[in-house]
């Protein structure tokens, strides 16, 4: 049955995509799904949007998706919402303030129950993201709740992580400081239509502008007024892609392994060359590369 789903998924069938995501979310057939996605190409930009409850993540994600669609980019949204486990309808209807357009093949929205343990959730999210990327979406937006642990997971799952704060967060801002510095690639003062937004933006800039800190852009965006989105997208696009960097790290690790093998066991090094070539062509992922590396070594 999985074979059939995968075949239809590869042919671009959205229903098959939905079924594949459901299997992943339930933690079923993960080995087979891993294998099916192992050699899939991945050119999607993965953007995580995080921040505390009520800061307007869903609204902003909806708006951003609209902007991207207007620019002809295809978009998939994965929304993790611990308060409403798997309520696809509610997500579209109430929470994401975005016209639901089921006829738009370039937009796909899916909610994810964030009830499983952190580690399992992260693993499932990673696979779901890969399944969406391999399906061909240009951009994947991940809405995650901003609880320290979750942020760190979202960071490793995304190319760019955007943290939302809102005006006059007061004490909360102190708490955010450590978290922001640790995880954010871009900070957005959201609800910029509210009083105090400019002050908050200045405060956050000051917090993040400490000497020795890596520079983090701090933008003002209002979903209600629909302002700041061009700059937001320009800033996100200008960030280096973390997942590419991770992949090239793994690539250089593989090349180093080849070097060491060449020095010590000449015959095995040549047997590793095809793997390195396939890695360069993105035909294997890290897991598969590691497996094959081990099998070459244990021969
Ligand atoms: N003034 C103002 N209010 C906004 C803006 N964007 C969202 N809101 C409001 O903020 C509230 C929370 O919005 P959501 O998008 O549900 O926030 P969220 O962060 O996804 O919330 P959770 O998923 O529950 O954590 C809603 O009442 C929105 O109408 C904005 O740009 N300006
Ligand atoms: Mg939300």
Coordinates of C-alpha atoms and ligand atoms in Angstrom, one line a residue:
X1 CA 0.0 0.0 0.0
X2 CA 2.8 2.4 0.9
X3 CA 4.3 1.7 -2.6
X4 CA 1.2 2.9 -4.2
X5 CA 1.0 6.0 -2.1
X6 CA 4.6 6.8 -2.8
X7 CA 4.1 6.3 -6.5
X8 CA 1.1 8.6 -6.6
X9 CA 2.9 11.1 -4.4
X10 CA 5.8 11.1 -6.9
X11 CA 3.3 11.8 -9.6
X12 CA 2.2 14.9 -7.8
X13 CA -1.1 13.7 -6.3
X14 CA -2.0 15.9 -3.3
X15 CA -4.2 13.3 -1.8
X16 CA -1.2 10.9 -1.7
X17 CA 0.9 13.7 -0.2
X18 CA -1.7 14.1 2.6
X19 CA -1.7 10.3 3.2
X20 CA 2.1 10.2 3.4
X21 CA 2.1 13.1 5.9
X22 CA -0.5 11.3 8.0
X23 CA 1.7 8.2 8.1
X24 CA 4.6 10.2 9.2
X25 CA 2.6 12.1 11.8
X26 CA 1.5 8.8 13.2
X27 CA 5.0 7.5 13.2
X28 CA 4.0 4.6 10.9
X29 CA 6.2 3.0 8.3
X30 CA 9.0 5.5 9.0
X31 CA 11.7 3.3 7.7
X32 CA 10.0 2.9 4.4
X33 CA 9.2 6.6 4.2
X34 CA 12.8 7.4 4.9
X35 CA 13.9 5.1 2.1
X36 CA 11.3 6.6 -0.3
X37 CA 12.6 10.1 0.4
X38 CA 16.3 9.4 0.6
X39 CA 17.2 10.3 -2.9
X40 CA 14.6 13.0 -3.4
X41 CA 15.9 16.4 -4.4
X42 CA 15.4 19.3 -2.0
X43 CA 15.5 22.8 -3.2
X44 CA 12.8 24.2 -0.8
X45 CA 13.6 27.1 1.5
X46 CA 12.4 26.1 5.0
X47 CA 11.4 29.0 7.2
X48 CA 10.4 28.5 10.8
X49 CA 8.2 31.1 12.5
X50 CA 8.2 31.0 16.3
X51 CA 7.2 33.1 19.2
X52 CA 5.0 33.0 22.3
X53 CA 1.3 32.2 22.3
X54 CA -0.8 34.9 20.7
X55 CA 2.0 36.9 19.2
X56 CA 0.3 36.3 15.8
X57 CA 2.3 33.5 14.3
X58 CA -0.7 32.0 12.4
X59 CA -1.8 35.3 11.1
X60 CA 1.7 36.3 9.9
X61 CA 2.2 32.9 8.3
X62 CA -1.0 33.3 6.4
X63 CA -0.1 36.7 5.2
X64 CA 3.4 35.7 4.2
X65 CA 2.0 32.8 2.3
X66 CA -0.3 35.2 0.4
X67 CA 2.6 37.4 -0.5
X68 CA 4.6 34.5 -1.7
X69 CA 1.7 33.2 -3.8
X70 CA 1.3 36.6 -5.3
X71 CA 5.0 36.3 -6.3
X72 CA 4.2 32.9 -7.9
X73 CA 6.1 30.9 -5.3
X74 CA 4.5 27.6 -4.2
X75 CA 4.1 27.4 -0.4
X76 CA 3.4 24.6 2.1
X77 CA 2.6 25.5 5.7
X78 CA 3.1 23.1 8.6
X79 CA 1.5 24.4 11.8
X80 CA 2.3 22.9 15.1
X81 CA -0.4 23.8 17.5
X82 CA -0.5 22.1 20.9
X83 CA -3.8 23.6 21.8
X84 CA -5.7 22.2 18.9
X85 CA -4.3 18.8 17.9
X86 CA -5.0 18.1 14.3
X87 CA -7.9 20.5 13.6
X88 CA -7.2 21.3 10.0
X89 CA -10.6 22.9 9.6
X90 CA -10.2 25.1 12.6
X91 CA -6.8 26.1 11.5
X92 CA -8.0 27.3 8.2
X93 CA -11.2 28.8 9.4
X94 CA -10.4 30.7 12.5
X95 CA -6.7 30.7 13.3
X96 CA -5.0 31.4 10.0
X97 CA -6.7 34.6 8.7
X98 CA -6.2 33.6 5.1
X99 CA -8.8 32.9 2.5
X100 CA -8.8 29.2 2.1
X101 CA -8.3 28.3 -1.5
X102 CA -8.5 24.6 -2.0
X103 CA -8.4 25.1 -5.7
X104 CA -4.9 26.7 -5.4
X105 CA -2.5 23.9 -6.1
X106 CA 0.4 26.1 -5.1
X107 CA -0.7 26.4 -1.5
X108 CA -0.8 23.5 1.0
X109 CA -1.7 23.9 4.7
X110 CA -1.4 21.2 7.3
X111 CA -1.6 21.2 11.0
X112 CA 0.5 18.9 13.1
X113 CA -0.5 17.7 16.6
X114 CA 2.3 18.7 18.9
X115 CA 1.3 16.2 21.5
X116 CA 4.0 13.6 21.0
X117 CA 7.3 13.9 22.8
X118 CA 9.7 16.6 21.7
X119 CA 12.1 14.3 20.0
X120 CA 9.5 12.3 18.1
X121 CA 7.8 15.5 17.0
X122 CA 11.1 16.9 15.7
X123 CA 11.7 13.7 13.8
X124 CA 8.3 13.7 12.3
X125 CA 8.5 17.3 11.4
X126 CA 11.8 16.8 9.7
X127 CA 10.3 14.0 7.6
X128 CA 7.2 15.9 6.8
X129 CA 9.3 18.9 5.7
X130 CA 11.3 16.7 3.5
X131 CA 8.2 15.1 2.0
X132 CA 6.8 18.6 1.2
X133 CA 10.2 19.7 -0.2
X134 CA 10.4 16.7 -2.4
X135 CA 6.8 17.3 -3.6
X136 CA 8.2 20.5 -5.1
X137 CA 7.1 23.4 -2.9
X138 CA 9.4 26.4 -3.2
X139 CA 8.9 27.5 0.4
X140 CA 7.9 25.7 3.5
X141 CA 6.7 27.7 6.5
X142 CA 6.8 26.0 9.9
X143 CA 4.7 27.5 12.6
X144 CA 6.0 26.4 16.0
X145 CA 5.4 27.4 19.6
X146 CA 8.1 29.4 21.1
X147 CA 9.1 27.3 24.1
X148 CA 12.9 27.2 24.5
X149 CA 13.2 23.5 23.6
X150 CA 10.9 23.7 20.6
X151 CA 12.9 26.7 19.3
X152 CA 16.1 24.7 19.2
X153 CA 14.5 21.9 17.3
X154 CA 12.8 24.4 14.9
X155 CA 16.3 25.9 14.3
X156 CA 17.8 22.7 13.2
X157 CA 14.8 21.9 11.0
X158 CA 14.9 25.2 9.2
X159 CA 17.1 27.3 6.9
X160 CA 16.0 30.5 8.5
X161 CA 14.3 30.9 11.9
X162 CA 12.1 34.0 12.5
X163 CA 11.2 34.9 16.1
X164 CA 8.1 37.1 16.6
X165 CA 7.8 39.5 19.6
X166 CA 5.0 42.0 20.2
X167 CA 5.1 45.6 21.4
X168 CA 5.3 46.2 25.1
X169 CA 6.2 42.7 26.1
X170 CA 7.7 44.1 29.3
X171 CA 9.3 41.5 31.5
X172 CA 8.8 38.9 28.8
X173 CA 11.4 40.7 26.7
X174 CA 14.1 39.9 29.3
X175 CA 13.2 36.2 29.0
X176 CA 13.3 36.4 25.3
X177 CA 16.7 37.9 25.2
X178 CA 18.7 34.7 25.9
X179 CA 16.4 32.7 23.6
X180 CA 16.5 35.3 20.8
X181 CA 20.3 35.4 20.8
X182 CA 20.5 31.7 20.8
X183 CA 18.1 30.8 18.1
X184 CA 16.8 33.8 16.0
X185 CA 18.1 34.5 12.5
X186 CA 15.6 37.3 12.1
X187 CA 13.5 39.0 14.8
X188 CA 10.1 40.5 13.9
X189 CA 8.3 43.0 16.1
X190 CA 4.9 41.9 15.0
X191 CA 1.6 43.9 15.4
X192 CA 3.6 47.0 14.4
X193 CA 0.3 48.8 14.1
X194 CA 0.1 48.8 17.9
X195 CA 1.3 51.5 20.2
X196 CA 4.8 51.1 21.5
X197 CA 6.0 49.1 18.5
X198 CA 8.8 51.5 17.6
X199 CA 10.0 51.5 21.2
X200 CA 10.0 47.7 21.3
X201 CA 11.9 47.6 18.0
X202 CA 14.5 49.9 19.4
X203 CA 14.8 47.9 22.6
X204 CA 15.2 44.6 20.8
X205 CA 17.8 46.2 18.5
X206 CA 19.7 47.4 21.5
X207 CA 19.5 43.9 23.2
X208 CA 20.8 42.2 20.1
X209 CA 23.3 44.8 19.1
X210 CA 25.7 44.0 21.9
X211 CA 29.3 43.9 20.8
X212 CA 30.5 40.4 19.9
X213 CA 27.0 39.2 19.0
X214 CA 26.3 38.1 15.5
X215 CA 24.1 40.7 13.8
X216 CA 20.4 39.8 13.7
X217 CA 18.0 41.9 11.6
X218 CA 15.1 43.4 13.6
X219 CA 12.0 44.2 11.5
X220 CA 8.6 45.7 12.1
X221 CA 5.6 43.9 10.5
X222 CA 1.9 44.3 10.8
X223 CA -0.3 41.6 9.5
X224 CA -3.4 43.6 10.2
X225 CA -2.2 46.5 8.1
X226 CA -0.3 44.2 5.7
X227 CA 3.0 46.2 6.1
X228 CA 6.6 45.1 6.2
X229 CA 6.2 41.9 4.2
X230 CA 8.4 42.9 1.3
X231 CA 11.2 43.7 3.6
X232 CA 10.6 40.5 5.7
X233 CA 10.8 38.3 2.6
X234 CA 13.9 40.2 1.3
X235 CA 15.6 39.7 4.7
X236 CA 14.7 36.0 4.9
X237 CA 15.9 35.4 1.4
X238 CA 19.2 37.1 2.1
X239 CA 20.0 34.8 5.0
X240 CA 22.4 31.9 4.4
X241 CA 20.6 28.6 4.2
X242 CA 21.4 26.6 7.3
X243 CA 20.3 23.2 5.8
X244 CA 22.6 23.7 2.8
X245 CA 25.4 24.5 5.2
X246 CA 24.7 21.4 7.2
X247 CA 24.7 19.3 4.0
X248 CA 28.0 20.7 2.9
X249 CA 29.4 20.1 6.4
X250 CA 28.4 16.5 6.0
X251 CA 29.8 16.6 2.4
X252 CA 33.2 17.8 3.6
X253 CA 33.1 15.1 6.4
X254 CA 32.6 12.5 3.7
X255 CA 35.5 13.9 1.7
X256 CA 37.7 13.8 4.8
X257 CA 36.7 10.2 5.4
X258 CA 37.7 9.5 1.9
X259 CA 41.1 11.1 2.4
X260 CA 41.7 9.1 5.6
X261 CA 40.7 5.9 3.8
X262 CA 42.9 6.8 0.9
X263 CA 45.8 7.1 3.3
X264 CA 45.1 3.9 5.2
X265 CA 43.2 1.6 2.9
X266 CA 43.7 2.5 -0.7
X267 CA 41.3 -0.1 -2.1
X268 CA 38.4 1.0 0.0
X269 CA 38.9 4.6 -0.7
X270 CA 38.2 4.0 -4.4
X271 CA 35.1 2.1 -3.5
X272 CA 33.9 5.3 -1.7
X273 CA 34.3 7.5 -4.7
X274 CA 30.9 6.7 -6.2
X275 CA 29.2 7.6 -2.9
X276 CA 30.9 11.0 -2.8
X277 CA 29.8 11.6 -6.4
X278 CA 26.2 10.7 -5.5
X279 CA 26.4 12.9 -2.4
X280 CA 27.4 15.9 -4.6
X281 CA 24.5 15.3 -6.8
X282 CA 22.1 15.2 -3.8
X283 CA 21.2 11.6 -4.5
X284 CA 21.8 10.4 -1.0
X285 CA 21.0 12.0 2.4
X286 CA 23.2 12.0 5.5
X287 CA 21.6 8.8 6.9
X288 CA 22.0 6.8 3.8
X289 CA 25.6 8.1 3.2
X290 CA 26.5 7.1 6.8
X291 CA 25.0 3.7 6.3
X292 CA 26.9 3.2 3.0
X293 CA 30.1 4.5 4.6
X294 CA 29.8 2.0 7.4
X295 CA 29.1 -0.8 5.0
X296 CA 32.2 0.1 2.9
X297 CA 34.3 0.1 6.1
X298 CA 33.0 -3.2 7.4
X299 CA 33.6 -5.0 4.2
Ligands
LIG1 N1 -3.0 44.5 16.2 C1 -2.7 43.4 15.6 N2 -3.2 42.2 16.0 C2 -2.8 41.1 15.3 C3 -1.9 41.1 14.2 N3 -1.7 39.8 13.8 C4 -2.5 39.0 14.6 N4 -3.1 39.8 15.5 C5 -4.1 39.2 16.5 O1 -3.3 38.5 17.5 C6 -4.1 37.4 18.0 C7 -3.4 36.1 17.9 O2 -3.1 35.8 16.5 P1 -2.7 34.3 16.1 O3 -2.2 34.4 14.7 O4 -3.7 33.3 16.4 O5 -1.4 34.1 17.1 P2 -0.6 32.8 17.3 O6 0.8 33.2 17.7 O7 -0.6 31.9 16.1 O8 -1.3 32.1 18.5 P3 -1.1 30.6 19.0 O9 -1.0 29.7 17.8 O10 -2.3 30.4 19.9 O11 0.2 30.6 19.8 C8 -5.4 37.4 17.1 O12 -6.4 38.0 17.9 C9 -5.0 38.3 15.9 O13 -6.1 38.9 15.4 C10 -1.4 42.4 13.8 O14 -0.6 42.6 12.9 N5 -1.8 43.5 14.5
LIG2 MG1 -1.2 29.9 15.9

